[in-house]
XYZ file of C-alpha atoms in Angstrom:
362
model
C -31.043 7.320 6.956
C -27.727 6.845 5.426
C -24.548 5.454 6.933
C -24.829 2.109 5.358
C -27.865 0.138 4.498
C -26.112 -3.027 5.570
C -25.944 -3.961 9.208
C -22.964 -6.258 8.806
C -19.603 -5.620 7.229
C -18.881 -8.596 4.994
C -15.562 -10.374 5.193
C -14.529 -11.148 1.650
C -12.436 -14.270 1.360
C -10.340 -15.327 -1.578
C -10.010 -18.898 -2.787
C -7.279 -21.121 -1.471
C -4.919 -18.316 -0.849
C -6.117 -16.215 -3.713
C -6.781 -13.457 -1.177
C -8.372 -13.626 2.221
C -9.323 -10.098 2.867
C -9.087 -8.103 6.017
C -5.607 -6.842 6.032
C -2.882 -4.901 7.431
C 0.926 -4.759 7.114
C 4.721 -4.037 7.860
C 7.963 -3.980 5.741
C 10.638 -6.335 4.071
C 12.401 -6.174 0.666
C 13.895 -7.192 -2.648
C 17.201 -6.570 -4.375
C 17.734 -6.919 -8.085
C 20.801 -8.588 -9.544
C 19.934 -7.253 -12.976
C 21.284 -4.029 -14.397
C 19.092 -0.971 -13.932
C 18.120 0.488 -17.280
C 15.537 2.927 -15.979
C 16.866 3.460 -12.473
C 17.245 6.633 -10.458
C 15.620 8.277 -7.497
C 11.846 8.350 -7.308
C 10.685 11.859 -8.186
C 8.297 13.626 -5.856
C 5.031 13.712 -7.769
C 3.042 15.250 -4.927
C 3.876 18.777 -6.039
C 1.948 18.205 -9.256
C -1.176 17.061 -7.461
C -3.814 19.238 -5.828
C -4.073 18.814 -2.099
C -7.118 20.509 -0.644
C -6.416 21.621 2.910
C -7.849 25.091 3.395
C -11.481 25.874 4.208
C -13.453 28.256 2.048
C -15.356 31.211 3.515
C -18.486 29.156 2.972
C -17.083 26.420 5.197
C -16.011 28.686 8.030
C -19.327 30.539 8.015
C -21.566 27.473 7.693
C -19.859 24.783 9.766
C -19.926 25.171 13.573
C -16.324 25.533 14.847
C -16.470 22.373 16.980
C -17.748 20.324 14.026
C -15.134 21.781 11.654
C -12.410 20.816 14.110
C -13.745 17.253 14.271
C -14.041 16.934 10.477
C -10.439 18.082 10.093
C -9.146 15.927 12.949
C -10.749 12.645 11.920
C -10.367 13.238 8.211
C -6.612 13.465 8.765
C -6.474 10.639 11.315
C -8.411 8.111 9.245
C -7.236 9.300 5.842
C -10.340 10.679 4.139
C -11.090 14.141 2.779
C -12.280 16.406 5.606
C -14.572 18.319 3.268
C -16.306 15.096 2.174
C -16.942 14.258 5.836
C -18.302 17.780 6.261
C -20.459 17.340 3.165
C -22.018 14.237 4.704
C -22.627 16.065 7.984
C -24.261 18.979 6.174
C -26.466 16.800 3.967
C -27.564 14.545 6.816
C -28.368 16.912 9.686
C -26.955 20.379 8.923
C -24.020 19.553 11.207
C -26.269 18.397 14.022
C -28.492 21.486 13.954
C -31.539 19.715 12.537
C -34.451 19.264 14.924
C -35.897 16.309 13.025
C -36.425 12.959 14.800
C -33.326 10.804 15.189
C -30.732 13.559 15.339
C -30.461 13.955 19.113
C -32.456 10.945 20.282
C -34.395 8.021 18.889
C -34.321 7.282 15.175
C -35.923 8.714 12.066
C -38.416 6.903 9.816
C -35.584 4.877 8.261
C -34.009 3.866 11.575
C -31.095 6.309 11.397
C -29.669 8.188 14.362
C -27.213 10.900 15.334
C -25.568 13.792 13.489
C -24.100 11.477 10.836
C -27.297 9.378 10.597
C -26.082 5.846 11.197
C -28.444 2.924 11.095
C -28.291 1.482 14.602
C -27.373 -1.911 13.154
C -24.516 -0.390 11.164
C -23.311 1.439 14.266
C -23.107 -1.773 16.275
C -26.563 -2.838 17.415
C -27.100 -0.205 20.108
C -26.973 3.580 20.088
C -24.438 3.621 22.933
C -21.788 0.927 23.261
C -19.144 0.510 25.952
C -15.612 0.624 24.559
C -13.850 -1.742 24.427
C -16.429 -4.435 23.717
C -17.212 -6.814 20.921
C -19.580 -5.558 18.242
C -19.945 -5.584 14.489
C -20.160 -2.045 13.185
C -18.612 1.414 13.054
C -19.264 2.471 16.665
C -16.326 4.673 17.710
C -15.163 6.558 20.775
C -14.009 9.884 19.397
C -13.972 11.846 22.638
C -12.239 9.178 24.730
C -14.953 8.824 27.367
C -15.134 5.030 27.020
C -18.453 5.043 25.130
C -19.350 4.976 21.439
C -22.434 7.173 21.359
C -24.128 7.596 17.995
C -25.512 10.979 19.146
C -22.080 12.301 20.163
C -20.572 14.363 17.289
C -16.987 13.236 17.969
C -17.977 9.577 18.048
C -20.283 9.817 15.024
C -17.831 11.747 12.834
C -15.022 9.298 13.629
C -17.341 6.400 12.759
C -18.356 8.063 9.493
C -14.694 8.599 8.566
C -14.014 4.903 9.166
C -16.986 3.905 7.039
C -15.931 6.107 4.129
C -12.379 4.784 4.375
C -13.560 1.172 4.485
C -15.579 1.648 1.317
C -13.096 3.354 -0.987
C -12.172 6.851 0.233
C -9.993 8.773 -0.282
C -9.326 7.373 -3.770
C -12.845 6.352 -4.811
C -14.891 8.965 -2.967
C -18.067 8.573 -4.988
C -18.186 4.847 -4.355
C -17.691 5.336 -0.618
C -20.545 7.839 -0.541
C -22.803 5.515 -2.512
C -22.262 2.793 0.092
C -23.037 5.368 2.796
C -26.414 6.079 1.205
C -27.256 4.137 -1.924
C -28.449 6.902 -4.215
C -26.388 8.676 -6.845
C -28.297 11.926 -6.324
C -27.082 11.789 -2.719
C -23.496 11.303 -3.905
C -23.809 14.279 -6.256
C -25.197 16.494 -3.507
C -22.476 15.623 -0.986
C -19.745 16.137 -3.566
C -21.138 19.548 -4.466
C -21.210 20.567 -0.798
C -17.656 19.266 -0.328
C -16.402 21.335 -3.246
C -18.027 24.458 -1.830
C -16.302 23.856 1.495
C -12.816 23.700 -0.082
C -10.969 26.936 -0.752
C -10.010 25.821 -4.240
C -13.365 24.179 -4.958
C -11.976 20.664 -5.326
C -12.226 17.251 -3.711
C -8.609 16.161 -3.605
C -7.371 12.624 -4.112
C -4.050 11.389 -2.700
C -0.960 11.556 -4.918
C -0.777 7.788 -5.289
C -4.223 7.857 -6.932
C -3.103 10.299 -9.603
C -1.864 9.197 -13.039
C 0.904 11.796 -12.642
C 2.589 9.384 -10.235
C 2.639 6.356 -12.521
C 5.450 7.360 -14.855
C 7.889 8.320 -12.077
C 7.257 4.975 -10.362
C 8.054 3.068 -13.544
C 11.087 5.248 -14.328
C 12.483 4.583 -10.856
C 12.262 0.777 -11.230
C 15.547 -1.025 -10.484
C 15.527 -2.883 -13.836
C 13.767 -3.036 -17.161
C 12.021 -6.217 -16.060
C 10.652 -4.571 -12.939
C 9.564 -1.584 -15.042
C 7.494 -3.936 -17.229
C 5.946 -5.527 -14.144
C 5.059 -2.169 -12.592
C 3.724 -0.727 -15.824
C 1.206 -3.540 -16.138
C 0.154 -3.470 -12.478
C -0.303 0.303 -12.376
C -2.348 0.220 -15.577
C -4.946 -1.889 -13.747
C -5.573 0.807 -11.166
C -9.228 1.753 -10.952
C -10.468 -1.728 -11.916
C -12.525 -3.651 -9.348
C -11.479 -6.439 -7.041
C -12.837 -9.698 -8.465
C -12.484 -12.890 -6.444
C -10.341 -15.303 -8.452
C -9.824 -12.644 -11.121
C -6.848 -12.482 -13.460
C -8.232 -9.734 -15.691
C -8.757 -8.052 -17.910
C -11.818 -6.557 -16.191
C -10.848 -7.242 -12.564
C -8.326 -8.992 -10.349
C -7.879 -10.395 -6.876
C -4.773 -9.673 -4.814
C -2.562 -12.443 -6.167
C -4.125 -12.362 -9.636
C -2.857 -8.879 -10.482
C 0.660 -9.875 -9.380
C 0.566 -13.122 -11.339
C -0.490 -11.295 -14.500
C 2.010 -8.452 -14.016
C 4.876 -10.945 -13.921
C 3.385 -12.840 -16.840
C 3.317 -9.570 -18.795
C 7.092 -9.435 -18.325
C 7.414 -13.019 -19.655
C 7.815 -14.597 -16.212
C 5.817 -17.361 -14.549
C 5.194 -17.362 -10.789
C 2.539 -19.163 -8.704
C -1.038 -17.994 -9.127
C -2.267 -17.799 -5.512
C -1.125 -15.999 -2.373
C -0.459 -19.352 -0.705
C 1.810 -20.328 -3.602
C 3.526 -16.941 -3.956
C 4.572 -16.729 -0.281
C 7.120 -19.613 -0.302
C 8.200 -18.924 -3.900
C 10.275 -15.769 -3.580
C 13.467 -15.108 -1.655
C 12.708 -13.655 1.794
C 13.645 -9.981 2.216
C 14.256 -8.118 5.450
C 11.867 -5.362 6.421
C 13.131 -1.995 5.224
C 15.054 -3.480 2.285
C 12.095 -4.052 -0.021
C 12.153 -2.517 -3.465
C 9.758 -2.243 -6.430
C 8.551 -5.614 -7.694
C 8.877 -7.273 -4.282
C 5.824 -8.703 -2.575
C 4.462 -7.915 0.883
C 2.261 -10.471 2.642
C -0.365 -10.198 5.379
C -2.068 -12.445 7.870
C -5.542 -11.569 6.660
C -8.227 -13.557 8.403
C -9.682 -17.037 9.035
C -7.547 -19.842 7.687
C -4.423 -17.711 7.431
C -1.379 -17.547 9.672
C 2.279 -16.541 9.752
C 3.001 -19.486 7.463
C -0.142 -19.182 5.396
C -0.781 -15.522 4.456
C -4.126 -14.512 3.036
C -3.305 -11.242 1.282
C -0.479 -9.886 -0.853
C 0.475 -6.570 -2.420
C 3.291 -5.536 -4.769
C 5.795 -2.898 -3.674
C 5.963 0.018 -6.134
C 8.145 2.369 -4.054
C 9.337 2.509 -0.435
C 6.238 2.285 1.761
C 3.812 2.035 -1.179
C 2.198 -0.970 -2.854
C -0.368 -1.657 -5.540
C -3.115 -3.967 -4.334
C -6.494 -5.455 -5.102
C -7.779 -5.584 -1.552
C -11.421 -6.693 -1.365
C -14.828 -6.258 -2.964
C -15.865 -3.401 -0.660
C -12.433 -1.801 -0.321
C -12.639 0.264 -3.463
C -10.819 -0.231 -6.763
C -7.282 -1.459 -7.354
C -4.975 1.328 -6.204
C -1.623 2.298 -4.753
C -1.765 2.376 -0.968
C 0.545 2.812 1.997
C 1.583 -0.430 3.677
C 3.816 0.635 6.555
C 0.845 1.820 8.602
C -0.751 -1.624 8.469
C -0.571 -4.375 11.059
C -0.359 -8.126 10.436
C 2.452 -7.929 7.905
C 4.018 -11.343 7.730
C 6.987 -10.497 5.534
C 8.422 -9.654 2.135
C 9.732 -11.762 -0.734
C 11.503 -11.211 -4.036
C 10.154 -13.497 -6.796
C 12.925 -12.338 -9.148
C 15.435 -14.233 -7.016
C 13.676 -17.588 -7.290
C 15.904 -20.027 -9.265
C 13.084 -20.764 -11.710
C 12.637 -17.063 -12.460
C 16.388 -16.546 -12.763
C 16.427 -19.295 -15.378
C 13.492 -17.706 -17.204
C 15.368 -14.406 -17.259
C 18.511 -16.100 -18.555
C 16.575 -17.686 -21.400
C 14.940 -14.351 -22.231
C 18.342 -12.677 -22.493
C 19.595 -15.413 -24.826
C 16.825 -15.116 -27.224
C-alpha cells in the first residue's frame, strides 16, 4: 500500500510559543507611518505562471469519466493538482479497475485498501466510519451519505486530496507524494503520469510558489523597511520548518519573522507568545505587508496565547513556516483559515519606532 505509512498524524508543537502547529486563520492589519519608497499596487503575477487546468487526450481516454470528475472536484476543493491526484489513482489501482486484493474489499499484502490504497490505520482505524465521529485519520465523506468508506471512490479521492495537501501539496508535490508512499521511484512514476494527463504536460504550482511573484511583492511594500523585511522572509521559501529554528537552514513560525525584522535592523520578541502582545493591534481587513497574523493553534494556546504566526506579504497572503509535515516555508492564503486570533503591526511598537528613529539619524 501507499497512503501513508504512518497511522497517526503527528501534532508538531513549538517551544513556549515558538509555534504550536495545527492552524487556521482570519484577517486584521498594519499601517505604516513611514514614507513609501517602493510603493504601488501589487502587480498580478499569475499571468506569468503556468496553470494546468485542461486534460490531455491521454487523460480523457484513460480515466473513467466519474473518476475524472472526482479528481477535478476534490483537487479544486482541497487545493491540490487534479492531475497529481489522478496520477496516484492510476498508479495505485488503475482508477479502481484493478482486480487485485484490497481494491474493492479486504486489504492487500501491505494492509492497504480501496481505489486510493489507504492503510486502514491511516484512514481512521476502520474501512467504514460513520460521519461525524471522532477518529484519527483521513477518512472522508465525499458523496455525502454520512459514511467515510475507503472503498468508495468519492470518499477515497477526497481523503487522498487531504493527505497530499497536509503533506506539502500543491507547492511541494514531490514531498507530499513521498509521504503517501515512501519511495522516490513511486514519486517519479506518479509525476510522470500526472504530466501525461495535463494538456500542456506540466504539473503546475500555485502563483505564490513561483519566484516570479517575489519581486512584485517586495516592490509593492509600503516602505523601504518593509521591503527589507519581505525580501529576507521570501528568500527563505523552500527551506524546512525546524522547531526552534532561526536559520539559516530552517526556521519555525516565529523564528523566520524574528530574523526578517532583524535583517532590517529591528529587534522584536523571538517567540509567538512574545510577538502577540508586542505589536499594535490591527483590525481585520486593514492588514498590510509586514504585519503579523496569529492563530489559536492547539493545546496550550488560546485567544490570549496564540500558538502560530505568519507574516502578511499582500492582502490575503502570508509567508509562514507551518510545521514539520506541512511542507517547506512558503506563501499561503490565510483568509480561508479558521482560528485566526488577530493581527498586529510590530512597526508601531514604541521600541521599534525608536529603533527606526535611530536608524534614520545615523
